[in-house]
Coordinates of C-alpha atoms in Angstrom, one line a residue:
M9 CA -17.1 38.2 29.1
L10 CA -18.7 40.3 26.4
E11 CA -16.2 43.1 27.0
A12 CA -13.3 40.7 26.5
L13 CA -14.9 39.4 23.3
E14 CA -15.3 42.9 21.9
A15 CA -11.7 43.8 22.8
N16 CA -10.3 40.7 21.1
Y17 CA -12.7 39.7 18.4
G18 CA -14.9 42.8 17.8
Y19 CA -13.1 43.7 14.7
L20 CA -13.7 40.2 13.3
F21 CA -17.2 39.3 14.4
E22 CA -20.6 41.0 14.0
E23 CA -22.5 42.0 17.1
E24 CA -25.0 39.2 16.8
L25 CA -22.2 36.6 16.8
L26 CA -20.4 38.2 19.7
Q27 CA -23.7 38.0 21.7
E28 CA -24.1 34.3 20.8
I29 CA -20.5 33.5 21.9
N30 CA -21.2 35.4 25.2
S31 CA -24.3 33.4 25.7
V32 CA -23.0 29.8 25.0
G33 CA -19.2 30.3 25.7
T34 CA -17.6 29.3 29.0
C35 CA -14.8 31.5 30.3
K36 CA -11.8 29.7 31.9
D37 CA -8.6 30.9 33.6
I38 CA -5.8 28.5 32.9
P39 CA -2.5 28.6 35.0
E40 CA 0.9 28.3 33.3
G41 CA 1.9 24.7 32.7
Y42 CA -1.6 23.4 32.8
K43 CA -2.4 20.7 30.2
L44 CA -5.5 21.7 28.3
I45 CA -5.6 18.9 25.7
E46 CA -4.0 15.5 25.9
I47 CA -3.2 13.2 23.0
G48 CA -6.1 10.7 22.6
D49 CA -8.7 13.0 24.1
Y50 CA -12.0 13.6 22.4
I51 CA -12.4 17.4 22.1
R52 CA -15.9 18.7 22.8
S53 CA -15.2 22.5 22.6
M54 CA -12.9 24.9 20.8
P55 CA -10.8 27.6 22.6
L56 CA -10.8 31.2 21.8
L57 CA -7.8 32.9 23.4
V58 CA -8.5 36.1 25.3
S59 CA -5.1 36.5 26.8
G60 CA -1.9 34.4 27.3
A61 CA -0.4 31.8 25.0
I62 CA -0.6 28.0 24.5
K63 CA 2.1 25.7 23.0
I64 CA 1.1 22.8 20.8
L65 CA 3.2 19.7 20.9
R66 CA 3.4 16.3 19.2
E67 CA 4.7 13.1 20.8
D68 CA 6.6 10.2 19.2
E69 CA 6.2 6.5 20.0
N70 CA 8.8 6.8 22.8
G71 CA 6.9 9.6 24.5
D72 CA 9.3 12.3 23.5
E73 CA 7.7 15.7 22.7
L74 CA 8.3 18.2 19.8
I75 CA 6.9 21.7 19.8
L76 CA 5.0 22.6 16.7
Y77 CA 3.8 26.2 17.3
F78 CA 2.3 28.7 19.8
I79 CA -1.2 30.2 19.7
E80 CA -1.8 33.6 21.2
R81 CA -4.5 36.1 22.0
G82 CA -7.1 36.3 19.2
D83 CA -6.1 32.8 17.9
T84 CA -7.6 29.3 17.9
C85 CA -6.0 26.0 17.1
A86 CA -6.7 24.3 13.7
M87 CA -6.0 20.8 15.1
T88 CA -8.6 21.4 17.7
L89 CA -11.0 22.5 15.0
S90 CA -10.4 19.4 12.9
C91 CA -10.9 17.1 15.9
C92 CA -14.0 18.8 16.9
L93 CA -15.7 18.8 13.5
G94 CA -14.5 15.3 12.7
Q95 CA -15.3 13.9 16.2
S96 CA -11.9 12.3 16.2
K97 CA -9.3 11.9 19.0
S98 CA -6.7 14.6 19.5
E99 CA -3.3 14.0 18.0
I100 CA -1.7 17.0 19.8
R101 CA -1.0 18.1 23.4
A102 CA -1.8 21.7 24.3
V103 CA -0.1 23.2 27.4
A104 CA -0.5 26.8 28.7
E105 CA 2.8 28.6 28.1
T106 CA 1.6 31.5 30.3
D107 CA -1.4 32.1 32.5
T108 CA -4.1 32.1 30.0
K109 CA -7.8 33.2 29.7
L110 CA -10.0 31.2 27.3
I111 CA -13.5 31.1 26.0
M112 CA -14.6 27.6 25.2
I113 CA -17.1 27.2 22.4
P114 CA -19.3 24.0 22.2
V115 CA -18.6 22.0 19.0
Q116 CA -22.3 22.1 18.0
K117 CA -22.2 25.9 17.8
M118 CA -19.0 25.8 15.7
E119 CA -20.7 23.9 13.0
E120 CA -23.9 26.0 13.1
W121 CA -22.0 29.2 12.9
L122 CA -20.1 28.1 9.8
G123 CA -23.3 28.3 7.8
K124 CA -24.8 31.2 9.7
Y125 CA -22.0 33.8 9.9
K126 CA -19.6 34.8 7.1
S127 CA -17.2 36.3 9.7
W128 CA -17.0 33.0 11.6
Q129 CA -16.4 31.1 8.4
K130 CA -13.6 33.6 7.4
F131 CA -12.1 33.3 10.9
I132 CA -12.0 29.5 10.8
L133 CA -10.5 29.4 7.3
Q134 CA -7.9 32.0 8.3
S135 CA -7.0 30.0 11.4
Y136 CA -6.5 26.9 9.3
H137 CA -4.2 28.9 7.0
D138 CA -2.2 30.4 9.8
R139 CA -1.7 27.2 11.6
M140 CA -0.7 25.4 8.4
S141 CA 1.9 28.1 7.7
E142 CA 3.3 27.6 11.2
L143 CA 3.4 23.8 10.7
L144 CA 5.3 24.3 7.4
N145 CA 7.7 26.6 9.1
A146 CA 8.2 24.0 11.9
I147 CA 8.9 21.3 9.3
D148 CA 11.4 23.6 7.4
T149 CA 13.1 24.4 10.7
I150 CA 13.5 20.8 11.6
A151 CA 14.6 19.7 8.1
F152 CA 16.8 22.6 7.0
L153 CA 18.2 24.4 10.1
K154 CA 21.0 23.3 12.4
M155 CA 20.1 22.8 16.0
D156 CA 21.7 26.1 17.2
E157 CA 19.5 28.0 14.7
R158 CA 16.4 26.0 15.8
L159 CA 17.2 26.8 19.4
F160 CA 17.5 30.5 18.8
I161 CA 14.2 30.6 16.9
Y162 CA 12.6 28.7 19.8
L163 CA 13.9 31.3 22.3
K164 CA 12.8 34.2 20.2
D165 CA 9.3 32.7 19.9
K166 CA 9.0 32.2 23.6
A167 CA 10.2 35.7 24.3
M168 CA 7.5 37.1 21.9
V169 CA 4.6 35.1 23.2
N170 CA 5.6 36.0 26.8
H171 CA 6.1 39.6 25.8
N172 CA 9.4 39.6 27.7
D173 CA 12.9 39.3 26.5
V174 CA 13.8 37.5 29.7
I175 CA 12.3 34.0 29.8
H176 CA 12.3 31.5 32.6
V177 CA 12.9 28.0 31.2
T178 CA 15.2 25.2 32.2
H179 CA 17.7 23.4 29.9
Q180 CA 15.7 20.2 30.4
E181 CA 12.4 21.9 29.3
I182 CA 14.1 23.2 26.1
S183 CA 15.5 19.8 25.3
Q184 CA 12.1 18.2 25.7
D185 CA 10.4 20.9 23.4
L186 CA 13.1 20.5 20.8
H187 CA 13.4 16.7 21.0
T188 CA 17.1 16.6 21.8
S189 CA 19.4 16.1 24.9
R190 CA 19.9 18.5 27.7
V191 CA 23.7 18.3 27.2
V192 CA 23.3 19.5 23.6
I193 CA 21.1 22.4 24.7
S194 CA 23.5 23.5 27.4
R195 CA 26.4 23.5 24.9
L196 CA 24.5 25.5 22.3
L197 CA 23.2 28.0 24.8
K198 CA 26.8 28.8 25.8
K199 CA 27.6 29.2 22.1
L200 CA 24.7 31.6 21.6
A201 CA 25.8 33.6 24.7
I202 CA 29.4 33.8 23.3
N203 CA 28.0 35.1 20.0
G204 CA 26.0 37.8 21.8
K205 CA 22.6 36.5 20.9
I206 CA 21.5 35.7 24.4
E207 CA 22.6 36.3 28.0
L208 CA 22.5 33.4 30.5
Q209 CA 21.2 34.6 33.8
R210 CA 20.5 32.6 37.0
N211 CA 17.4 30.5 36.2
N212 CA 16.7 32.8 33.2
I213 CA 17.7 33.5 29.6
K214 CA 17.7 37.0 28.2
V215 CA 17.2 37.1 24.4
I216 CA 19.3 40.0 23.1
D217 CA 19.1 39.7 19.3
L218 CA 15.3 39.8 18.8

């Protein structure tokens, strides 16, 4: 695990902190589609992403989901941090977008390291800043962009976190993530294909205009 830590976080954390993470962290391999965090859960540990990607979603009172952002290698999730430190229930759902490797850090160590290591404090503050920027972008997208523009941004984001311009996703999955109907998504995908932004393949979508 130490080798993975050094590869992903060595430029951020001093050697002593890397050794502590290696000592107390728990390494987990998470398959694509696995639900890591559910709404209403108490969160006892914080994930550091070694590889893969996780999508963060909110749910309305009817049970419909809306994707907020993705977190990738070298990231963590600000909402996880706030729930851990505040000992409150999770208000988000976290699902593995791809096969993912995580190092889980106990909440007690998170608090201890904030006062002990400047690099950890800087990492946590930067993580809050990055996730807040992504939340603002998500709000702007919902408030100011038309659905076809939102859809194309969503497809580009999925292609980037999967490191592949060909993505495997159903129209139903897209409609759930974007909180709209499958019929609307199917119509807009055809429009994007006609405009040369994507190519619709059998069970796949190729993003052309990255």
